[in-house]
Coordinates of C-alpha atoms in Angstrom, one line a residue:
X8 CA 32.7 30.1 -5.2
X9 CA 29.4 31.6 -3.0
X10 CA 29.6 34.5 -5.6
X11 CA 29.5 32.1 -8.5
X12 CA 26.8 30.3 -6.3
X13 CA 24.2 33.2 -5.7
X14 CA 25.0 34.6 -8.6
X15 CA 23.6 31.3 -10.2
X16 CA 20.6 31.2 -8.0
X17 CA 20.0 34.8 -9.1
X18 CA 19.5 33.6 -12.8
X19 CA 17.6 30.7 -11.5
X20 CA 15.6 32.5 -10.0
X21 CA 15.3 35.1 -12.3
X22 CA 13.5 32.9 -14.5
X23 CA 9.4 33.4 -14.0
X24 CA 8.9 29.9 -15.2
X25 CA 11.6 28.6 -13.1
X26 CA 10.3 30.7 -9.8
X27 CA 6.9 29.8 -10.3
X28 CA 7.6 26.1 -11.0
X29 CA 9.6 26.1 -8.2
X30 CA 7.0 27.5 -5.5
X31 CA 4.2 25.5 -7.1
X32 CA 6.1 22.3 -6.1
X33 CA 6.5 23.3 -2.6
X34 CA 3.0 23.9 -2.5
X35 CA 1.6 21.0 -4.1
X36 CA 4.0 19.0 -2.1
X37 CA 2.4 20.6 0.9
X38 CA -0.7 20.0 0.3
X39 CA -0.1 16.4 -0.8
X40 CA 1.5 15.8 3.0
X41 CA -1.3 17.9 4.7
X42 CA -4.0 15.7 3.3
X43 CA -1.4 12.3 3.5
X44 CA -1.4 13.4 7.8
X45 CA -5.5 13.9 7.6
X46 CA -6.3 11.0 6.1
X47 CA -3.9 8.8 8.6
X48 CA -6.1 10.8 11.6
X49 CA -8.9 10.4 10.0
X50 CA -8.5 6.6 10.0
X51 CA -6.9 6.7 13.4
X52 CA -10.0 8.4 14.5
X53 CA -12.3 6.0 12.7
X54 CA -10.5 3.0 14.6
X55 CA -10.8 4.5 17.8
X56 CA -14.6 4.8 17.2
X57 CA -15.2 1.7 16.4
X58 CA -13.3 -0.4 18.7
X59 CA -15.2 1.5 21.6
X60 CA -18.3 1.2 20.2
X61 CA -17.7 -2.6 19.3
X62 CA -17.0 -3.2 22.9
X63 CA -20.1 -1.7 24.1
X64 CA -21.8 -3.6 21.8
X65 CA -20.2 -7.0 23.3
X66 CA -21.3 -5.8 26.9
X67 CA -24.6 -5.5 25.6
X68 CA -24.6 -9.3 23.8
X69 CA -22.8 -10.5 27.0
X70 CA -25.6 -9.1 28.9
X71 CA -28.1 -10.8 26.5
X72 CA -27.1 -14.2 25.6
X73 CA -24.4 -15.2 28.4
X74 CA -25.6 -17.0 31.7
X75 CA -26.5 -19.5 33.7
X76 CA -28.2 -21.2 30.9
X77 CA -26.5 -18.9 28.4
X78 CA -25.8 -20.3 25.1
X79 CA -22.4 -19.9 23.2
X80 CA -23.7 -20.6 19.8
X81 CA -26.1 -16.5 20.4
X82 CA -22.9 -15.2 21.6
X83 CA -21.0 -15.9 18.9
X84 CA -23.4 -15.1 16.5
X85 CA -24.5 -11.6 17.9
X86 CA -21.2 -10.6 18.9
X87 CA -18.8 -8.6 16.2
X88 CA -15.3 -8.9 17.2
X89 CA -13.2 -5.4 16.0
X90 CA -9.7 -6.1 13.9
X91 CA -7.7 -3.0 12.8
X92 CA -4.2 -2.4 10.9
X93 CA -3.7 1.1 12.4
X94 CA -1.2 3.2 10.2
X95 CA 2.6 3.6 10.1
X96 CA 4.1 7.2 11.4
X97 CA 5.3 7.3 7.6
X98 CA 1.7 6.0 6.0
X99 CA 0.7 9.7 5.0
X100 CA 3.7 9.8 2.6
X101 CA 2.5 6.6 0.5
X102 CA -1.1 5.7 1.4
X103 CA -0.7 2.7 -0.9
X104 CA -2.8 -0.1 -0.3
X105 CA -4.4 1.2 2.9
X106 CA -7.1 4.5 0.4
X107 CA -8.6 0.9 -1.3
X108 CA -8.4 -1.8 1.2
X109 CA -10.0 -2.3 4.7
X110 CA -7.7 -1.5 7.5
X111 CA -10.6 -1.9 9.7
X112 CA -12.8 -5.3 9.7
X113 CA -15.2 -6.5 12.1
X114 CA -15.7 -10.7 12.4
X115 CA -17.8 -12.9 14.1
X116 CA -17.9 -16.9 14.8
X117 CA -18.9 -17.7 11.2
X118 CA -17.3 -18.4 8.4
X119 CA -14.3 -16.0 7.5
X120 CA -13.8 -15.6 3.8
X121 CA -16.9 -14.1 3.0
X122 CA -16.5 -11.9 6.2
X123 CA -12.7 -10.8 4.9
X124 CA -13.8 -10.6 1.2
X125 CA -17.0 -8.7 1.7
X126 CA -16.0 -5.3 0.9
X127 CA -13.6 -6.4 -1.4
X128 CA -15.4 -5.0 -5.0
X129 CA -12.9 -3.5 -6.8
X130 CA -9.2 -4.7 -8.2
X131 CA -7.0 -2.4 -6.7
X132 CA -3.9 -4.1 -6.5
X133 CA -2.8 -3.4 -9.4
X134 CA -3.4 0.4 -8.8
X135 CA 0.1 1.5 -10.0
X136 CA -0.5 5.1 -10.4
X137 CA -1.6 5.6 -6.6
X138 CA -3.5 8.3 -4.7
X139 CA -2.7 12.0 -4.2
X140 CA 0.0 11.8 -1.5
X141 CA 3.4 12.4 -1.3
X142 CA 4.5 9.7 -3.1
X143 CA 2.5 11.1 -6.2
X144 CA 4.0 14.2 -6.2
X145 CA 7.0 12.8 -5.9
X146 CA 7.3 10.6 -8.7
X147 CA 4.4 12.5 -11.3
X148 CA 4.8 15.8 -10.8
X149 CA 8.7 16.8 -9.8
X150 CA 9.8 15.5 -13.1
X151 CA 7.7 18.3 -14.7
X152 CA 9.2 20.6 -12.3
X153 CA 13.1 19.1 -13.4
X154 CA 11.6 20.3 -16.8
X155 CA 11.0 23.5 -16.5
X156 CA 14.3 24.0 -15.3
X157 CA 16.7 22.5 -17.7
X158 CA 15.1 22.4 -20.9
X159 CA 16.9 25.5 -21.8
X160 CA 20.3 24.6 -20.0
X161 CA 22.3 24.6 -23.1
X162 CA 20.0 25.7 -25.9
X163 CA 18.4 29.0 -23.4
X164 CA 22.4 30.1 -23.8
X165 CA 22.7 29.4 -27.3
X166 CA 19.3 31.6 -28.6
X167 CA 20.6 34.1 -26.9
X168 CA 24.2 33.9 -28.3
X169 CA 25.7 33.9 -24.9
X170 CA 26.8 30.1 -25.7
X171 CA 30.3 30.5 -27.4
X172 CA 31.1 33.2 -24.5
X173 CA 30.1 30.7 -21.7
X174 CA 32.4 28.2 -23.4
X175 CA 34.9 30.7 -23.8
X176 CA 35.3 31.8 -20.4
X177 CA 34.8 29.0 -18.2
X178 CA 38.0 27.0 -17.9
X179 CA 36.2 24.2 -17.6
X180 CA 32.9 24.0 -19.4
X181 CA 31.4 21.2 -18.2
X182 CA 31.5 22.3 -14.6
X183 CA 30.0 25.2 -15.4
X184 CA 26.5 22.8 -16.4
X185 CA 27.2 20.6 -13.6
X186 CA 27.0 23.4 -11.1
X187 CA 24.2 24.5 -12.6
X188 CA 22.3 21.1 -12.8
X189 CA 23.6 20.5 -9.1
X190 CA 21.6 23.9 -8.2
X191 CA 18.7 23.3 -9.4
X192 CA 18.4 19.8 -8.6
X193 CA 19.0 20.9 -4.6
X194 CA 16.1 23.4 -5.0
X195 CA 13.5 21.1 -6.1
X196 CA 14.4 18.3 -4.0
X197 CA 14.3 21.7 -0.9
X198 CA 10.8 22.1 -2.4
X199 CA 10.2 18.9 -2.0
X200 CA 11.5 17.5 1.4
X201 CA 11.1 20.2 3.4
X202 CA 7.4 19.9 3.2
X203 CA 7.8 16.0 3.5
X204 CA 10.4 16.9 6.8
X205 CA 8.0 18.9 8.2
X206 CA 5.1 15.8 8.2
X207 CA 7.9 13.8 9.7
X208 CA 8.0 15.6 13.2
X209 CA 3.9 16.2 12.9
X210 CA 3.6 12.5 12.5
X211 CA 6.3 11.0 14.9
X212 CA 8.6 9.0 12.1
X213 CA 11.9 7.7 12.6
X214 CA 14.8 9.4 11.4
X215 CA 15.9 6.3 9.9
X216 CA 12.9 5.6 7.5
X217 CA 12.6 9.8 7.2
X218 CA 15.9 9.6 5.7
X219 CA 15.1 6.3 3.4
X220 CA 12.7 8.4 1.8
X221 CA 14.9 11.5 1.1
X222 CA 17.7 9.0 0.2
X223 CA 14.9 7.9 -2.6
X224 CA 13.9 11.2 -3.0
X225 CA 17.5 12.5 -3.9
X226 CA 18.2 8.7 -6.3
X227 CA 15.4 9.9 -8.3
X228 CA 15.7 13.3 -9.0
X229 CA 18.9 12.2 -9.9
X230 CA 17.6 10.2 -12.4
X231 CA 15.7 13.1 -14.1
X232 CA 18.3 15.9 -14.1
X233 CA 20.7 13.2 -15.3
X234 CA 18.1 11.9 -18.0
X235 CA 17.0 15.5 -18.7
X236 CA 20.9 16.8 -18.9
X237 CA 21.5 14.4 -21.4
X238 CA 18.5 15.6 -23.7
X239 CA 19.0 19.0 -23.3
X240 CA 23.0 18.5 -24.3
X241 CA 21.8 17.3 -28.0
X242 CA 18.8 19.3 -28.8
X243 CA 19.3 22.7 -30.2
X244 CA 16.3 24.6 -29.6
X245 CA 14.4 24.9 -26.1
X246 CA 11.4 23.9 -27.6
X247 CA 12.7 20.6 -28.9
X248 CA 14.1 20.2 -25.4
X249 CA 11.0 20.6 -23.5
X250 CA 9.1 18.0 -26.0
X251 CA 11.5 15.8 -25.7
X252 CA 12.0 15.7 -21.9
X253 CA 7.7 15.9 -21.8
X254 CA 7.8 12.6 -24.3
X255 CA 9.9 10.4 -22.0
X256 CA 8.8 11.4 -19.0
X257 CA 5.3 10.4 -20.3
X258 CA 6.5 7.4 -21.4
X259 CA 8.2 6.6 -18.0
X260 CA 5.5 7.6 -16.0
X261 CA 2.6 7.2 -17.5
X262 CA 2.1 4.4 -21.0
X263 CA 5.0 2.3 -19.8
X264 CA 3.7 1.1 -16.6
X265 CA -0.1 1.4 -17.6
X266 CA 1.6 -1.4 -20.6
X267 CA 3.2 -3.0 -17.8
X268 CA 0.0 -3.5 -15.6
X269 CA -1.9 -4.6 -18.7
X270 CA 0.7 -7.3 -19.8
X271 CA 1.0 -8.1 -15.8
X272 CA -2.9 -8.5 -15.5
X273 CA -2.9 -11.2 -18.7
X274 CA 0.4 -12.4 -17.7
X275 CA -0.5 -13.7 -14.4
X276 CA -4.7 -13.9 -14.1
X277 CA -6.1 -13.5 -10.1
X278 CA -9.6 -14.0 -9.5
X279 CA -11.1 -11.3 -7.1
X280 CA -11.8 -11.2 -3.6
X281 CA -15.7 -11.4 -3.8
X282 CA -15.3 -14.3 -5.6
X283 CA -14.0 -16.2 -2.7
X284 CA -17.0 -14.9 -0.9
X285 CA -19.5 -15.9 -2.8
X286 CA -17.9 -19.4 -3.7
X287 CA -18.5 -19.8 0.4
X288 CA -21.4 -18.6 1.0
X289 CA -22.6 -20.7 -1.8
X290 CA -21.4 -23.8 0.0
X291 CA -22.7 -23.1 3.4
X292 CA -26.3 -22.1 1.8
X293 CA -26.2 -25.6 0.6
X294 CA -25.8 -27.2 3.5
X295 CA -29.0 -26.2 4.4
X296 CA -30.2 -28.4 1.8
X297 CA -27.9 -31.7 3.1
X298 CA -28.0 -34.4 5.7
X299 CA -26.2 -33.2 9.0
X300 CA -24.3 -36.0 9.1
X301 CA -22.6 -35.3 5.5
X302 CA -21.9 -31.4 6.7
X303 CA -19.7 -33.0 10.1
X304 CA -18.1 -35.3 8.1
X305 CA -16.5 -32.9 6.3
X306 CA -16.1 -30.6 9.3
X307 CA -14.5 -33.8 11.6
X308 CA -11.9 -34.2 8.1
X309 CA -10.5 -31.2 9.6
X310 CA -11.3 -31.4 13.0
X311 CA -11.0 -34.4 14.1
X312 CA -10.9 -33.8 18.0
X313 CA -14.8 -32.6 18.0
X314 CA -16.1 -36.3 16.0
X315 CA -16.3 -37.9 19.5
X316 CA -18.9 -34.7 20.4
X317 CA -22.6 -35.5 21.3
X318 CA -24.7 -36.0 17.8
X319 CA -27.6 -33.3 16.9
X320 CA -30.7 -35.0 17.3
X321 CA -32.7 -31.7 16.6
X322 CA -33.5 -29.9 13.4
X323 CA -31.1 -27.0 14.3
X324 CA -28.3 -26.9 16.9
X325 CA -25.6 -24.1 16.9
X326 CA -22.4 -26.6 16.5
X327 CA -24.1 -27.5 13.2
X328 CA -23.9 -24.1 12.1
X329 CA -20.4 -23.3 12.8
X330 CA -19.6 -26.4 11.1
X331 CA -21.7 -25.6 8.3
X332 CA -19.8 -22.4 8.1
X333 CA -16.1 -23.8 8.6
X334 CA -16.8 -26.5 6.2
X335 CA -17.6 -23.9 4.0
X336 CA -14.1 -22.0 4.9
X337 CA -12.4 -25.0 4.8
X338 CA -13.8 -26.1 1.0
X339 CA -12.2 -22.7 -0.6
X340 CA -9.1 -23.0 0.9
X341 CA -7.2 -23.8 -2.2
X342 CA -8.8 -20.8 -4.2
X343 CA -7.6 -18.6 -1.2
X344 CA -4.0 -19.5 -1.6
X345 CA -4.4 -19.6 -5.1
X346 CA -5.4 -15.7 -5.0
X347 CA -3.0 -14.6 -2.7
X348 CA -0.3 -16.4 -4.5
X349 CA -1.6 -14.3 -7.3
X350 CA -1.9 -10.9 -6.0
X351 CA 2.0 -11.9 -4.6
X352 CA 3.0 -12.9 -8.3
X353 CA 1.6 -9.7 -9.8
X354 CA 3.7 -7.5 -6.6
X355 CA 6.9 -9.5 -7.5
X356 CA 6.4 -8.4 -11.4
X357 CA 6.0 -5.2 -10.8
X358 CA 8.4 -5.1 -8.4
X359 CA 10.9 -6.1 -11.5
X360 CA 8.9 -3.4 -14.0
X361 CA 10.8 -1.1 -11.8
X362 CA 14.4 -2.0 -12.6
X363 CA 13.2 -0.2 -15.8
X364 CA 10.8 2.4 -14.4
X365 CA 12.1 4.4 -11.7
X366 CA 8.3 5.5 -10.9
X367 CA 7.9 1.8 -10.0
X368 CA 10.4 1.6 -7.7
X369 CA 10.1 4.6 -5.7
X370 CA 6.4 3.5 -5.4
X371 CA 7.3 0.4 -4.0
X372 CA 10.2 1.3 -1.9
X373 CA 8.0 3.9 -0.3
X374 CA 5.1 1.8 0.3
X375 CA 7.1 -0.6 1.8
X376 CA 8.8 1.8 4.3
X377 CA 5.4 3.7 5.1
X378 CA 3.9 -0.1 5.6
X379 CA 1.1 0.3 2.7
X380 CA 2.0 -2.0 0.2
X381 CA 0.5 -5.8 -0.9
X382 CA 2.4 -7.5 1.9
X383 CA 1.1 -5.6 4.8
X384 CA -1.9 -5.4 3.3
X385 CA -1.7 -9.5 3.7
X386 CA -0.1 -9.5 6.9
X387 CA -3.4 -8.1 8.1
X388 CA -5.5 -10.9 6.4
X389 CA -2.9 -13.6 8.1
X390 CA -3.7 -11.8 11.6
X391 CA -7.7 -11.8 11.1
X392 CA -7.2 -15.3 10.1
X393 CA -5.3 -16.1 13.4
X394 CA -7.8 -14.1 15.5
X395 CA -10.3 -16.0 14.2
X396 CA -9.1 -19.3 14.8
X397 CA -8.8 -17.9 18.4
X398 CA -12.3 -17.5 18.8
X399 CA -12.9 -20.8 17.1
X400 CA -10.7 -22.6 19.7
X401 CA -12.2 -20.7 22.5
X402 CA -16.1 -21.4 21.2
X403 CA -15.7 -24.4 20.5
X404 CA -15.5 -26.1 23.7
X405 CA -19.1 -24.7 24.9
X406 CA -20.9 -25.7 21.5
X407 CA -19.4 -29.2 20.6
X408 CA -19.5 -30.2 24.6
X409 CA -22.9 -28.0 25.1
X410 CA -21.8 -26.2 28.2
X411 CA -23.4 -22.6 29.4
X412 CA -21.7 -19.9 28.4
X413 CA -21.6 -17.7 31.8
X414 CA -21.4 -13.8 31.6
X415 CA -17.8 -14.1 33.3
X416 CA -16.8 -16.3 30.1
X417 CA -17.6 -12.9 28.1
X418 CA -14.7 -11.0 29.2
X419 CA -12.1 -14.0 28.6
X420 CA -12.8 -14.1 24.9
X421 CA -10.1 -13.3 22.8
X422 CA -8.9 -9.9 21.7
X423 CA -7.7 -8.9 18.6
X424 CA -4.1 -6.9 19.2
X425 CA -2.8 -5.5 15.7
X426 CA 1.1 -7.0 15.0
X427 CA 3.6 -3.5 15.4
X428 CA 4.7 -2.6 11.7
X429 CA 7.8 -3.7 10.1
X430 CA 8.6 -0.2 7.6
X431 CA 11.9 -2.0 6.1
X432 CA 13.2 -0.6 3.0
X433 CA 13.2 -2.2 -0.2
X434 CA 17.0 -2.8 -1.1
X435 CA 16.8 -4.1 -4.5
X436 CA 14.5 -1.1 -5.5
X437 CA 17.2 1.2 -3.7
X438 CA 19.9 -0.7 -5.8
X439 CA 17.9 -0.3 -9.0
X440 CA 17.2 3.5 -8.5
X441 CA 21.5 3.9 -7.5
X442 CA 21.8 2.2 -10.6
X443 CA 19.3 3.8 -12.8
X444 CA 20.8 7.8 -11.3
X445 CA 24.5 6.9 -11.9
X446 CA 24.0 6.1 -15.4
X447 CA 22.1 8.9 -16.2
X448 CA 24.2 11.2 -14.5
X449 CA 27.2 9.6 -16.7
X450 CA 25.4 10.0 -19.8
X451 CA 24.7 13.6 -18.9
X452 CA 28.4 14.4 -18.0
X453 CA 30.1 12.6 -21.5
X454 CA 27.8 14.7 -23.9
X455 CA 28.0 17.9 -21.6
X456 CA 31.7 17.6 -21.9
X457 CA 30.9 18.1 -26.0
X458 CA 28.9 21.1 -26.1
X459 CA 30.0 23.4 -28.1

């Protein structure tokens, strides 16, 4: 059997196409986790920057504003309070979310939404197709790879009329193609995870979620050599093979989920992040324009325990502000859950896409493990959110009862402290690729068992 085995290898890797296909995917691969591991530093570094220099910047406000007579309504405006989602060990295999969204927001006392949506300018949550990481090479480029190798499975043997000795000597033919397919699926998924296990123990990740992502890793090569066996078992000429094997996996990869996105987009509409922003800045910016007494009655709708609060007798008082500012938070709050309802519908329907596009799935279930997808993404929103109201309830109580806000009250202000990642796998996507692999590799088997 290991003579039957190397001598396999040695036609496999006789090949130049093969060989160089081969190499090229190790490479690529390598370079996709070298740049996945520098861009997680680099954003790692970028947080660490700015956290320190944040808190020098509160000394400095602290040593400003705060004191005996100091005034919490300067403090809260002057002071920018750091949040940060730092990365997931696994984030440099599936960037996901985290190469178009913030993972690093600053806030201060006013009004939120425009603060969370003010970098938000594109629509990138729809941005199937990804970055160049690991997860790209994965699902885009080792199907070309799977190519290369078995178009000419059956048809290489038959243009070179070795195909009715092969039958005729093998006792049992269709063994003879599935230890072939079973060779050279285990070198390109060696090509591939070595690389990918080599980022593991630079980056720190669990063994557990390491071996999620070869366990999707080996499901959807599986898919390919099964899809691809199955082709090259009823073409008759390489050529046809490799056209046919190009033609689907450009129609798996590529037009069916850009078709998918499209009919997702019209299917379920989102409005955009800026658009929350400016809908509250518009409404604070006209409360400029309105009697006080109309901007704290809608602020006392929502919190009540400040109504019983001296009134402003002056043309501008800090409380005024802030409840200028929250009123202004509190009028959107319906188009808020509205969009993120949205952005959830649109992850849920893709989600599903992939129980017909493996690409899909693998995307999602390594987003999900690496912590990069929609719903972390969100988690961090729901943490700024809660941070905020923090500093609300801590503010508060020196601008609604007007006390001094002393230079020791400085260092009791809340911190933000980012929530540990969660990393789980996706099950149903896991299912769906099982699924997906074991019918292809059945396929592949029944019409393999009838080449003649």
């Amino acid at each position: 059997m290991t003579n039957v085995l190397h001598t396999e290898l040695a036609l496999v890797l006789r090949s130049r196409l093969a060989l160089v296909s081969l190499v090229l995917l190790a490479a690529i691969a390598a370079l996709a986790v070298m740049a996945g591991l520098r861009t997680v530093e680099s954003q790692r570094d970028a947080i660490e920057r700015s956290v320190a220099a944040q808190r020098a910047e509160q000394a400095l406000v602290a040593r400003q504003y705060a004191g005996e007579e100091g005034d919490a309504g300067q403090v809260g405006y002057y002071t920018f309070h750091p949040t940060w989602d730092p990365p997931a060990p696994l984030a440099f295999a599936a960037l996901g979310q985290r190469d178009v969204q913030p993972y690093l927001l600053r806030v201060r006392l006013l009004g939120l939404q425009a603060q969370l949506y003010e970098s938000d300018t594109a629509n990138p949550e729809m941005a199937l197709a990804g970055t160049f990481d690991f997860a790209f090479v994965l699902v885009y480029l080792l199907p070309l790879v799977a190519i290369a190798l078995v178009h000419d499975l059956v048809s290489g043997e038959r243009e070179a009329g070795r195909l009715g000795l092969v039958l005729a000597t093998a006792s049992a033919p269709v063994r003879l193609w599935r230890r072939r397919l079973l060779l050279r699926y285990g070198l390109v998924l060696v090509s591939v995870l070595l690389p990918f296990a080599v980022g593991c123990m630079v980056a720190g990740v669990q063994l557990v979620q390491a071996t999620a992502v070869a366990v999707v890793a080996m499901l959807y090569t599986a898919f390919w050599f099964g899809l691809f066996a199955f082709l090259a078992a009823r073409v008759r000429s390489s050529a046809n093979g490799a056209m046919a094997m190009f033609a689907v996996w450009l129609g798996l990869t590529l037009l069916l989920p850009t078709a998918a996105n499209t009919l997702i987009n019209q299917a379920v509409p989102a409005g955009r992040g800026v658009d929350l922003m400016l809908a509250q800045r518009q409404l604070v910016h006209a409360g400029w324009d309105e009697p006080k007494d109309v901007t704290f009655e809608r602020f006392f709708n929502t919190h009540p325990e400040w109504r019983g609060t001296p009134p402003v007798t002056v043309r501008f008082h800090w409380k005024w502000y802030y409840a200028m500012h929250q009123a202004g938070d509190d009028a959107v709050v319906p188009q808020v859950a509205e969009y993120e309802a949205s952005l959830r519908a649109r992850q849920r329907w893709a989600e599903r896409a992939g129980w017909l596009m493996p690409g899909i799935a693998v995307q999602v279930t390594m987003q999900r493990l690496a912590n990069t997808d929609l719903e972390a993404q969100l988690r961090y929103r729901e943490q700024i959110v809660a941070f905020h109201a923090a500093l609300r309830r801590y503010f508060y109580p020196y601008l609604f009862n007007e006390v001094p806000f002393r230079t020791k009250d400085v260092d009791a202000m809340p911190g933000f402290t980012p929530a540990p990642a969660s990393g789980l796998a996706d099950r149903q996507s896991l299912v769906v690729l099982l699924v997906l692999a074991m019918l292809a590799a059945l396929c592949a088997n029944r019409l393999l068992r009838k080449v003649e």
